[in-house]
Short mmCIF file of C-alpha atoms (C1' of nucleotides) in Angstrom, two decimals:
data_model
loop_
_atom_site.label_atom_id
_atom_site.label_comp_id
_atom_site.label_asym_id
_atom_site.label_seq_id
_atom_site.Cartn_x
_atom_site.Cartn_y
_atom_site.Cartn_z
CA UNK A 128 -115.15 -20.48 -179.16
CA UNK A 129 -115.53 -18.23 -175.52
CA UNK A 130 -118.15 -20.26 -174.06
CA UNK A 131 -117.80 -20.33 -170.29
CA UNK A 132 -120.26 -19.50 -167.94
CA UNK A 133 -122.92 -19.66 -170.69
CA UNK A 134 -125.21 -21.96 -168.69
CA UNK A 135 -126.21 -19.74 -166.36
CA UNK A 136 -127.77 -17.35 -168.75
CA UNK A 137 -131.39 -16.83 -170.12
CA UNK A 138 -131.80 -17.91 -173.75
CA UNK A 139 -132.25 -14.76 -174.87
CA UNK A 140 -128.57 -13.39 -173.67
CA UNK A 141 -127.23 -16.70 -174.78
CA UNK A 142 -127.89 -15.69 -178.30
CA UNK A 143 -126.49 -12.20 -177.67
CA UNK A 144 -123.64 -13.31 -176.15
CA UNK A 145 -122.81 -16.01 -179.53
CA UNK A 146 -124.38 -13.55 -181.63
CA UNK A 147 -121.18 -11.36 -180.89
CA UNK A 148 -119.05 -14.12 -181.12
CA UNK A 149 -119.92 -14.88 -183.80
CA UNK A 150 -119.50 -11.30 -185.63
CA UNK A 151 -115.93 -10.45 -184.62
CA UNK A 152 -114.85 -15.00 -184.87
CA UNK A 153 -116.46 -15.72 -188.08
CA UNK A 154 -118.07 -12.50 -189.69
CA UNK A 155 -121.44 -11.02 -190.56
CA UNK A 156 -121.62 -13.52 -192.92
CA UNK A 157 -122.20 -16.82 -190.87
CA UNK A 158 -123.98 -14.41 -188.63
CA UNK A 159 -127.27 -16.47 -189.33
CA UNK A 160 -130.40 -17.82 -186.99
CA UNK A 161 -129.08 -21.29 -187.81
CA UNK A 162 -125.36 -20.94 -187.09
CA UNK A 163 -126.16 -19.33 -183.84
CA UNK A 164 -129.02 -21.73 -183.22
CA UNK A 165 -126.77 -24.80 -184.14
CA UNK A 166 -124.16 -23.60 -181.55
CA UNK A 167 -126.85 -23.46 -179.09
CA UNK A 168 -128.54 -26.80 -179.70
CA UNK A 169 -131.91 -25.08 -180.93
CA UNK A 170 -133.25 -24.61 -183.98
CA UNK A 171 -133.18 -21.37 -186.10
CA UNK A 172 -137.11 -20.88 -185.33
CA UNK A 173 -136.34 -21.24 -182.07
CA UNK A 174 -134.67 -17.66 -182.45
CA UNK A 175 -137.94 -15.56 -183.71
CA UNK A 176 -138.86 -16.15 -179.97
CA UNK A 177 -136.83 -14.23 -178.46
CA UNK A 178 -136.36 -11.59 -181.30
CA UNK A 179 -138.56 -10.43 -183.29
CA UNK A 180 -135.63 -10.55 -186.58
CA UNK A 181 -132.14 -10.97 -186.69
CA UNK A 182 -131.92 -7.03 -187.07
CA UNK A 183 -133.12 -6.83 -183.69
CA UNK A 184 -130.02 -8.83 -181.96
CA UNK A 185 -127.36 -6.66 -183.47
CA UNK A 186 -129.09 -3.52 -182.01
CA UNK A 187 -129.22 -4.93 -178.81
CA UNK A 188 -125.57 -5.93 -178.95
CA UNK A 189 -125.04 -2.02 -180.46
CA UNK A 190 -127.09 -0.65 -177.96
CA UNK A 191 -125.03 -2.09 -174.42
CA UNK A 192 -121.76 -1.29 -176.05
CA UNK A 193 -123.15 2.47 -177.18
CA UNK A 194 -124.34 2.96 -173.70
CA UNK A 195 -121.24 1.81 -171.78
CA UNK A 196 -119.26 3.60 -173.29
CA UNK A 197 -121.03 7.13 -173.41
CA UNK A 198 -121.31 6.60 -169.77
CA UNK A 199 -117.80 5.70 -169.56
CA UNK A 200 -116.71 8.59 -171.14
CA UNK A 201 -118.72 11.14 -169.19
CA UNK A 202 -116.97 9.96 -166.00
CA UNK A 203 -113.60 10.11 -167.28
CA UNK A 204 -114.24 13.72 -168.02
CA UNK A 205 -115.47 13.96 -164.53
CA UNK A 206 -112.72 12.15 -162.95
CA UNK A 207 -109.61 12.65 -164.65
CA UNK A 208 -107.71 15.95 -162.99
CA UNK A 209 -104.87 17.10 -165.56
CA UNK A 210 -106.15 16.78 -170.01
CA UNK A 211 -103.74 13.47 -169.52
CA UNK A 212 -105.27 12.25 -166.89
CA UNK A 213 -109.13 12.32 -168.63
CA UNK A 214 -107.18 10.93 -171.79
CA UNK A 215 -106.40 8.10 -170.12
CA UNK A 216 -108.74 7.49 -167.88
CA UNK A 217 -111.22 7.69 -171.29
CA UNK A 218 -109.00 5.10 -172.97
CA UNK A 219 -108.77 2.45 -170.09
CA UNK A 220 -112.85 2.45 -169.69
CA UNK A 221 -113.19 1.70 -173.33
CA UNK A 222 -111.11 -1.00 -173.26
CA UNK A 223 -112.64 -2.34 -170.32
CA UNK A 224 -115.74 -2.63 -172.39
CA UNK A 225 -114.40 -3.37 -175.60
CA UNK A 226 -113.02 -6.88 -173.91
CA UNK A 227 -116.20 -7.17 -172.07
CA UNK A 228 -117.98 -7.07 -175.44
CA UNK A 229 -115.12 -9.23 -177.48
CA UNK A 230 -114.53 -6.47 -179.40
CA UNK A 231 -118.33 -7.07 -181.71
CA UNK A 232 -119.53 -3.61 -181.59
CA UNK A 233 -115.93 -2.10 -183.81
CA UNK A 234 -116.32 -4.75 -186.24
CA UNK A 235 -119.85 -3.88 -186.63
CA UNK A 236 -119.23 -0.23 -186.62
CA UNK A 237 -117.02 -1.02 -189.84
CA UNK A 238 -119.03 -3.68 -191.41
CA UNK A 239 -122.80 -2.30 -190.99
CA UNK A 240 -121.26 1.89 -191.73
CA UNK A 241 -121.49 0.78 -195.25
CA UNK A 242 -124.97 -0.14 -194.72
CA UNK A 243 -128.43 0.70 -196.53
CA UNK A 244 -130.46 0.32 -193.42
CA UNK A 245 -130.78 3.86 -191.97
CA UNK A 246 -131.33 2.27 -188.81
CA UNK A 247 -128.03 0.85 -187.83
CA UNK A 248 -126.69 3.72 -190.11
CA UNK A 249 -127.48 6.56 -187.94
CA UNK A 250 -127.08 4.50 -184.95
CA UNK A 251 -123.53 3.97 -185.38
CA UNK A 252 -122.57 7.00 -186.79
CA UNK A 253 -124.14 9.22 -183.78
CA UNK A 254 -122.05 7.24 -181.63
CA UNK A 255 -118.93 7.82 -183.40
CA UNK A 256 -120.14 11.53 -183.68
CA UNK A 257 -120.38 12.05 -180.07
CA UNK A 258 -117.70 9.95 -179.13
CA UNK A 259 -115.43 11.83 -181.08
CA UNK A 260 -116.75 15.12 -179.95
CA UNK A 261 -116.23 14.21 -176.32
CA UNK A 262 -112.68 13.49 -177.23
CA UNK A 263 -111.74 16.84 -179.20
CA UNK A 264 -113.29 19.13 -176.64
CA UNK A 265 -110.45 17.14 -174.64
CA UNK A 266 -107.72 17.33 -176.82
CA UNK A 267 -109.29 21.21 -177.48
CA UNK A 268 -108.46 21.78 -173.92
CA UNK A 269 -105.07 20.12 -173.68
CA UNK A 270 -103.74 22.64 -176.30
CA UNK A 271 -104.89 25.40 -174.65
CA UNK A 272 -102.91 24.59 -171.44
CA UNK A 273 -99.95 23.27 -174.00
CA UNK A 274 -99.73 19.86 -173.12
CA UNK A 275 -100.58 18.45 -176.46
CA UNK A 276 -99.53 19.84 -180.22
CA UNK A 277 -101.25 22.47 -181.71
CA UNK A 278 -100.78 21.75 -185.01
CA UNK A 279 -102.57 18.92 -184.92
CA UNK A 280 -106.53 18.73 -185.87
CA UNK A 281 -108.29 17.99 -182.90
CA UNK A 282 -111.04 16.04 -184.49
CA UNK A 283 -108.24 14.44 -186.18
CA UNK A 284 -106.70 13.07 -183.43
CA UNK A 285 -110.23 11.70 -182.03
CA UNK A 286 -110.59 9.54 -184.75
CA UNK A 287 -106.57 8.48 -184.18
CA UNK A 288 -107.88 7.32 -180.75
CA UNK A 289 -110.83 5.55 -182.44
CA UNK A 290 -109.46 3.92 -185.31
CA UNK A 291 -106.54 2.94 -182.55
CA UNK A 292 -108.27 0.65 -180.75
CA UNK A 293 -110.28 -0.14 -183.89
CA UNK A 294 -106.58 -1.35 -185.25
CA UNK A 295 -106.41 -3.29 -181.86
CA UNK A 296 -109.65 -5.35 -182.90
CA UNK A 297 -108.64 -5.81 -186.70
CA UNK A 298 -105.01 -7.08 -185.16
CA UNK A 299 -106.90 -9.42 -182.71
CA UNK A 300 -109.25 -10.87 -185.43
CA UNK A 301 -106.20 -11.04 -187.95
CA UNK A 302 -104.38 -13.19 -185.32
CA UNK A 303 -107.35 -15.41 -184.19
CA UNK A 304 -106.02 -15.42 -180.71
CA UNK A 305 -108.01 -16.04 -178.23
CA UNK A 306 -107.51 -13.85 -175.12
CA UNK A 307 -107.64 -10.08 -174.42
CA UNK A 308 -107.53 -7.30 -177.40
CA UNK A 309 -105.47 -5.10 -175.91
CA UNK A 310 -102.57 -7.19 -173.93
CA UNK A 311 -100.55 -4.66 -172.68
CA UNK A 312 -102.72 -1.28 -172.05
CA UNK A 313 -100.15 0.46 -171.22
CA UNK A 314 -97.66 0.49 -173.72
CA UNK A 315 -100.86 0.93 -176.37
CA UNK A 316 -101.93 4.39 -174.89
CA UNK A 317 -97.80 4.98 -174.45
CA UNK A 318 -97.78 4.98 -178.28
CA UNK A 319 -100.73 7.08 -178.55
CA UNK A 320 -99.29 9.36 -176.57
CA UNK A 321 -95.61 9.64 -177.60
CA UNK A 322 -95.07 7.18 -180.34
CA UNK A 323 -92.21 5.21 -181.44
CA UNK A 324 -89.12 7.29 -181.57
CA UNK A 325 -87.07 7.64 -178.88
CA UNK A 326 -85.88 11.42 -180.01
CA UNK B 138 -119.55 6.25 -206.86
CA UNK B 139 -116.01 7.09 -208.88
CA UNK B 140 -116.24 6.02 -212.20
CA UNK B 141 -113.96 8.41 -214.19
CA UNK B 142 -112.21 7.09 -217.06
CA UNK B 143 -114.22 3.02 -216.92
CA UNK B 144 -115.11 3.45 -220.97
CA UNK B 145 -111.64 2.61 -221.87
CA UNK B 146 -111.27 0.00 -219.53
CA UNK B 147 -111.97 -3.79 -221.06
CA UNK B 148 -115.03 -5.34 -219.20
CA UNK B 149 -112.84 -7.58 -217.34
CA UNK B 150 -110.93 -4.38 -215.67
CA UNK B 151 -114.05 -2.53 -214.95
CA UNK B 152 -115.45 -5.55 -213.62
CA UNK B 153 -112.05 -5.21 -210.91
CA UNK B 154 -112.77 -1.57 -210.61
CA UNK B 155 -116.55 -1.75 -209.55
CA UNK B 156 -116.26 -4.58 -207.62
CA UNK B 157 -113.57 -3.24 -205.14
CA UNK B 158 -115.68 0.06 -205.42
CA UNK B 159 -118.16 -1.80 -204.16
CA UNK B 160 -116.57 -3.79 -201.03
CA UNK B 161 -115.44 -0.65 -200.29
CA UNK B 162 -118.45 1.47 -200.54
CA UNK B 163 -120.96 -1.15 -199.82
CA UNK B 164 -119.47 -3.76 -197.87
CA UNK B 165 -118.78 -7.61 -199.14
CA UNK B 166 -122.85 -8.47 -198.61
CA UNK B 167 -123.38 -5.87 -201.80
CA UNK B 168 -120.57 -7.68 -203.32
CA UNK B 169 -122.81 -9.39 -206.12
CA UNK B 170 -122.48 -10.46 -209.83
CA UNK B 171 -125.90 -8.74 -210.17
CA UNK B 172 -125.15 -5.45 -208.09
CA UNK B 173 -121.60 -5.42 -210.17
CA UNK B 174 -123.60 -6.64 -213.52
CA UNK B 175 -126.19 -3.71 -213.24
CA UNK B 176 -123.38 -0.97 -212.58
CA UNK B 177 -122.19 -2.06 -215.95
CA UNK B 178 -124.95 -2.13 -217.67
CA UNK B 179 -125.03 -5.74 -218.56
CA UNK B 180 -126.76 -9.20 -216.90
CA UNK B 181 -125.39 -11.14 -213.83
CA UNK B 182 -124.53 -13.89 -216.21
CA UNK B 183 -121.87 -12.42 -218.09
CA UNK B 184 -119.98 -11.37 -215.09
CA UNK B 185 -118.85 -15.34 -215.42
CA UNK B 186 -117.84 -15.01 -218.93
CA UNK B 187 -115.14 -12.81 -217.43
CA UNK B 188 -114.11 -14.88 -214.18
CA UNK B 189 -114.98 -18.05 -212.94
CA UNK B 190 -116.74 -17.72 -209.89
CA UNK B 191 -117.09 -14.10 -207.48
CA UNK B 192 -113.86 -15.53 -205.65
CA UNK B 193 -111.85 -14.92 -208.47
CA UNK B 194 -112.45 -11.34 -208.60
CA UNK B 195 -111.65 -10.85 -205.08
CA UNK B 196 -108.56 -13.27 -205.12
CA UNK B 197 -107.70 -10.80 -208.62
CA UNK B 198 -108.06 -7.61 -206.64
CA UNK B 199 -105.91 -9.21 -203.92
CA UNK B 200 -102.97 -10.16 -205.82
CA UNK B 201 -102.43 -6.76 -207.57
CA UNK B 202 -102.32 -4.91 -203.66
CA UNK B 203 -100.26 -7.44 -202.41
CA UNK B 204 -97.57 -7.66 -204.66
CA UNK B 205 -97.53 -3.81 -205.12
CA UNK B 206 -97.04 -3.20 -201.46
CA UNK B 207 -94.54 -6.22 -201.03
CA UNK B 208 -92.50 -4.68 -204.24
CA UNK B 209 -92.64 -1.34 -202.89
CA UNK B 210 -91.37 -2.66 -199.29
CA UNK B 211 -88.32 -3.68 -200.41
CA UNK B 212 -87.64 -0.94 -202.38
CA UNK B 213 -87.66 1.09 -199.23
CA UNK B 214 -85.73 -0.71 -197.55
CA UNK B 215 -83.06 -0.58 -200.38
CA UNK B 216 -83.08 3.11 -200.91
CA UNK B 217 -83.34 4.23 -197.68
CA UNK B 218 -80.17 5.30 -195.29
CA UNK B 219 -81.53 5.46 -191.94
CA UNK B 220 -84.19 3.37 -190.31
CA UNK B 221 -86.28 6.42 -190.21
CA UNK B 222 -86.15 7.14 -193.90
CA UNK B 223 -86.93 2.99 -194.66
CA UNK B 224 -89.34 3.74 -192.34
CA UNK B 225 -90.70 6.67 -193.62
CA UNK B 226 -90.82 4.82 -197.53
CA UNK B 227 -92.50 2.11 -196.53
CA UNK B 228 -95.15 4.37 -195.10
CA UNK B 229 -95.32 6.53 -197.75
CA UNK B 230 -95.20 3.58 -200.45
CA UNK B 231 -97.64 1.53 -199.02
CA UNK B 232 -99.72 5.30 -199.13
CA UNK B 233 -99.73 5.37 -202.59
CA UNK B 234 -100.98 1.62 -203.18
CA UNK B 235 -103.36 2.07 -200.33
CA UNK B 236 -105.21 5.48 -202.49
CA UNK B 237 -104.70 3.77 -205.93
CA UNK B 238 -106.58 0.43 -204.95
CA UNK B 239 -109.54 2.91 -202.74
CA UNK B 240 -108.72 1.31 -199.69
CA UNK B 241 -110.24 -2.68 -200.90
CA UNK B 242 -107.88 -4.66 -199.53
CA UNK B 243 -107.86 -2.99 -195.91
CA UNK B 244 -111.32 -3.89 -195.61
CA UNK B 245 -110.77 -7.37 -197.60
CA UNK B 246 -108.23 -8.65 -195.35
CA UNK B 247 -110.70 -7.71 -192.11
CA UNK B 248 -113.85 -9.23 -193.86
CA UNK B 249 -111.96 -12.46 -194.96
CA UNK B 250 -109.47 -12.73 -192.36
CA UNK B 251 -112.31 -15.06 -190.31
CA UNK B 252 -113.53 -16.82 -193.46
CA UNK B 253 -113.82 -20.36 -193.20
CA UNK B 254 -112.81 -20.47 -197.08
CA UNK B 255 -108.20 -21.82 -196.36
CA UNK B 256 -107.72 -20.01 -199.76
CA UNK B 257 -108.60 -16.57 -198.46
CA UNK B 258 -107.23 -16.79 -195.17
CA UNK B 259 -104.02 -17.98 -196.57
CA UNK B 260 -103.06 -15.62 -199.14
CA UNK B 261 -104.10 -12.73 -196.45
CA UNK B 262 -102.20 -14.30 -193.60
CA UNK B 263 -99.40 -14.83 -195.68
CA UNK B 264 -99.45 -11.31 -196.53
CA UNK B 265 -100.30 -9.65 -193.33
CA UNK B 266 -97.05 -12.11 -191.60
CA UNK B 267 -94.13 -11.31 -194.14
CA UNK B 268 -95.38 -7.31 -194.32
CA UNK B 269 -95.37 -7.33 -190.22
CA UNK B 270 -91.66 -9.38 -190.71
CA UNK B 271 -90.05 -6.96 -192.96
CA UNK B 272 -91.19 -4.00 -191.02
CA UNK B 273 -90.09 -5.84 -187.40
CA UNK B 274 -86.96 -5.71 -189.16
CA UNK B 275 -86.54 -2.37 -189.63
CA UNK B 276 -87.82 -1.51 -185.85
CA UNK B 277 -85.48 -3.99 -184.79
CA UNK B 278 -82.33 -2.57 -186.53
CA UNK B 279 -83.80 1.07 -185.07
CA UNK B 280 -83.83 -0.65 -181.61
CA UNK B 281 -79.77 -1.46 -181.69
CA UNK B 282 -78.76 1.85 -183.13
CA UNK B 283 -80.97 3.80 -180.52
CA UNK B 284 -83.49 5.29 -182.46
CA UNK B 285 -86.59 3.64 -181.51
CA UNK B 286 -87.72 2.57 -178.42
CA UNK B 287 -85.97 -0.42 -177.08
CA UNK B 288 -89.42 -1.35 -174.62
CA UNK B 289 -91.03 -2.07 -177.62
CA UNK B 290 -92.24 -5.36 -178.76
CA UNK B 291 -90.88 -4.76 -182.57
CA UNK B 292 -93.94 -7.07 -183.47
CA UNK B 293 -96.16 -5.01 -181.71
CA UNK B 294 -94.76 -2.28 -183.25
CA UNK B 295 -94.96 -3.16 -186.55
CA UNK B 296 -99.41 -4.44 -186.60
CA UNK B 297 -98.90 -0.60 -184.97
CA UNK B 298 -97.97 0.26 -188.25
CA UNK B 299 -100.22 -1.98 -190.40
CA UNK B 300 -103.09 -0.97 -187.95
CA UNK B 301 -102.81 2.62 -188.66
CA UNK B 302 -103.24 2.39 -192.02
CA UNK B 303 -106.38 -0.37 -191.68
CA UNK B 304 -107.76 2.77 -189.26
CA UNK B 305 -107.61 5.41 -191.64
CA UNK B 306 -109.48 3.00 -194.01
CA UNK B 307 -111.88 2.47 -191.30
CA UNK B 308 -111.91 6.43 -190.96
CA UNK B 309 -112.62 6.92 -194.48
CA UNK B 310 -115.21 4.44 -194.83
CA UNK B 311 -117.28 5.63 -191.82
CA UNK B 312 -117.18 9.37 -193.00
CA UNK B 313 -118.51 7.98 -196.00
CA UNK B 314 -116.21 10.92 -197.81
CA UNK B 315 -114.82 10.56 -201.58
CA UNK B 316 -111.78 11.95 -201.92
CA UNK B 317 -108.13 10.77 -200.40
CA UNK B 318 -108.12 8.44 -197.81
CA UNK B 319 -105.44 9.93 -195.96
CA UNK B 320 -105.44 13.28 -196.28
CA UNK B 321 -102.43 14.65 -194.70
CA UNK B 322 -99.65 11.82 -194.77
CA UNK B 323 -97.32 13.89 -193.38
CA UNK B 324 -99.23 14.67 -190.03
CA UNK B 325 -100.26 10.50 -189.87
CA UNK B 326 -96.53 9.21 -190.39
CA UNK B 327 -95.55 12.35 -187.64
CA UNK B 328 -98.18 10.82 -184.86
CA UNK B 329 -97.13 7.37 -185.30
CA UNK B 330 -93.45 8.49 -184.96
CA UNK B 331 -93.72 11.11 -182.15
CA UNK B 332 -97.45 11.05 -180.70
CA UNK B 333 -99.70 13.20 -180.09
CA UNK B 334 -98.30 14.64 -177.24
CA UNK B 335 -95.85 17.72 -176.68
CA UNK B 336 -93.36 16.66 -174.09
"C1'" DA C 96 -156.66 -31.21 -162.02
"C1'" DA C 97 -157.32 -27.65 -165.70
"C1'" DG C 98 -155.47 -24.40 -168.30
"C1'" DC C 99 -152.23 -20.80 -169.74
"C1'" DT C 100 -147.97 -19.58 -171.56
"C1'" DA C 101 -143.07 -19.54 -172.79
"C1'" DA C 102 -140.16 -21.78 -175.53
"C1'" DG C 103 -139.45 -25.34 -178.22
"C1'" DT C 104 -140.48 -28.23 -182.75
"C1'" DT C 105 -141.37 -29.28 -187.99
"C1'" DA C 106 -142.51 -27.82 -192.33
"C1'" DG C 107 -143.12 -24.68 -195.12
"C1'" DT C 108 -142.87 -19.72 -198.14
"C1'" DT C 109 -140.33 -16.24 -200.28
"C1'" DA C 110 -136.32 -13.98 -201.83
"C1'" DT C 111 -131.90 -13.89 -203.46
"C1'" DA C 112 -127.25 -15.55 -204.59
"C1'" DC C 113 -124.11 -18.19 -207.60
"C1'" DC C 114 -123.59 -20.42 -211.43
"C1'" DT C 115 -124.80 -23.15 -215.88
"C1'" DA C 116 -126.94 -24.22 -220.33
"C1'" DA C 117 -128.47 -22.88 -224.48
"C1'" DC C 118 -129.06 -19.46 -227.56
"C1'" DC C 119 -127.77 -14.87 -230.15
"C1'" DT C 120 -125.00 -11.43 -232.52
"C1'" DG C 121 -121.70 -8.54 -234.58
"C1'" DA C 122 -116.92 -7.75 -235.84
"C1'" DG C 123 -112.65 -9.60 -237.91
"C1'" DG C 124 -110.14 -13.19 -240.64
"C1'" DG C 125 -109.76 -16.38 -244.41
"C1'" DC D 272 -119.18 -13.89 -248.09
"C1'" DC D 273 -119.27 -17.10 -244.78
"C1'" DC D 274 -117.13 -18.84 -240.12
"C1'" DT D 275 -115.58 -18.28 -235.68
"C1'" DC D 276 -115.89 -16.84 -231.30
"C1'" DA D 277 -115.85 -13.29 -227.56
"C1'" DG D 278 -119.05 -11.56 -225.05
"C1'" DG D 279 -123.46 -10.82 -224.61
"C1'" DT D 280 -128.60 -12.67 -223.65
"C1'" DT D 281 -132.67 -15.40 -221.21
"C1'" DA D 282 -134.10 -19.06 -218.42
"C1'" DG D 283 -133.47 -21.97 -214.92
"C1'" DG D 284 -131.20 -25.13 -211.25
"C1'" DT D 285 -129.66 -25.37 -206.57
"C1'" DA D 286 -128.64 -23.71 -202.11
"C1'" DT D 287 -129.48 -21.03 -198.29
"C1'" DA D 288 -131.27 -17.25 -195.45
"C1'" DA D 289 -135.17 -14.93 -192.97
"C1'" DC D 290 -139.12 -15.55 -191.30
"C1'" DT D 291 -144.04 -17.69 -190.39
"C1'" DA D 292 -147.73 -21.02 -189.19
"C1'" DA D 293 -149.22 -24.62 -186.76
"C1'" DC D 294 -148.31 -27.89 -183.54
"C1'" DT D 295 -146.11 -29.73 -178.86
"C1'" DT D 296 -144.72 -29.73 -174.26
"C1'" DA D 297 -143.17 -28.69 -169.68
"C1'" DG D 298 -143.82 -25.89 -165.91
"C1'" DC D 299 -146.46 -22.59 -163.29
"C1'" DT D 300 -150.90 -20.63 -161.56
"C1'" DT D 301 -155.26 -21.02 -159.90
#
DNA sequence: AAGCTAAGTTAGTTATACCTAACCTGAGGG
DNA sequence: CCCTCAGGTTAGGTATAACTAACTTAGCTT
């Protein structure tokens, strides 16, 4: 368990930060006030202080990522000169806060999209909405100057880039490695971009 | 929820059925003798005339995926010539097993993958290491004879592959669409091969 | 020094999950 | 025609999670 520099912190991102541990290490399941409490050397009351229910630390964990990354993405548009360019300047950013977030916010995407609570529902689901939209009108573009394939869908291909580094965090849990999610950026968003075959 | 054709089915099989509906549809929380028991129209309690404990069910549901997709592996490697048509079987293969079982074990071997429960994490290491071996096989016989990348970690290479297919479940399940989970095989196994972009 | 408050504590309440025990019933075999 | 037993039922035991109420305490303000 990723505990350094913990001391430093306020209670209240203390439990964020094991809260998100503790989804993408052990799973929503032993996501509980008591686990996280127990790792803290509180008790699970001790938790209703700070939150008002254990809903409430899982949107604030949703809500950084969600923010980030928007913000992230907008730049990259911005930024990035040539379609490739924005592509990967896109990609690098959300890595950058997919390893400052340990990779919670993916798992959660999958585990709570299932959901009955509206709430995280819609949440999630807007965010992978407009994510994805920022990335076609990307990939829109690139065809138009020829740089990518036109037979392929564009949304399509946004949720390739999604479900990518999604794959990344399912590999990373699989493996229980410690470390970063994505070792080697480069050769990840080489694959995205031209696969495996040599041709 | 897809229930065509469950009357003929003994209890025990539609028990199978509606439970992996459910981890797929619902997620493992909803994963309940009395969410499965109601769906058939019977009580909780008889869902343990049938299996032991819930564990059993999932461990059943495993076991059929697994040895499917491990069968089917080595078939393609038989029957195909080059490493892109083993390749290209596997993918395909594994396809097939992936729609017939609604995508359950993807999101089983994510969900359980950080169980603390040794029998779990076992069986779906076990699986995940020899599937990754046989395909780091093929990438590595595709490195000597110049087809594939030699850059390429074949390991690397091959979660690429086992990723993919754990994204499009991801995909699916997000979209919250019936119908097949990969829709256009021919345009996924072309992206991981060549990319998305035109060169 | 008095008192307020944030952040702990203990000890519950309520809900739900898994699973068991004991009972019931209807179809098929002797 | 009765017996067996698979596959149901109801009722309940046990564990655990979320959350609450009431109390404590240390530190800060006035």
């Amino acid at each position: 368990m990723v505990t350094e520099n913990l001391e430093k912190l306020s209670t209240k991102e203390k439990i964020i930060k094991i809260g998100a541990e503790i989804i993408v290490k052990e799973g929503l399941r032993k996501f509980t006030a008591k686990n996280i409490a127990d790792k803290l050397g509180i008790t699970d009351a001790a938790i209703f202080k700070h939150f008002k229910s254990m809903d409430d630390i899982i949107l604030e964990i949703i809500d950084k990522y969600v923010s980030k990354c928007s913000q992230s993405a907008i730049e990259a548009v911005e930024k990035g000169h040539t379609v490739k360019e924005k592509l990967e300047l896109l990609l690098r950013a959300h890595i950058d806060v997919l390893e400052e977030t340990r990779g919670a916010v993916p798992v959660l995407c999958f585990e709570l999209s299932r959901s009955e609570d509206v709430k995280f529902k819609s949440i999630l689901s807007n965010f992978v909405e407009s994510y994805k939209e920022k990335i076609s009108r990307i990939i829109r573009e690139g065809q138009m100057e020829g740089s990518i394939k036109e037979d392929l869908d564009p949304e399509d291909v946004a949720m390739f880039f999604i479900g990518s580094i999604q794959a990344k965090v399912f590999a990373y849990v699989i493996s229980g490695k410690e470390g970063r999610i994505i070792e080697d950026p480069d050769q990840f968003i080489s694959i995205i971009f031209y696969g495996i075959m040599k041709r």
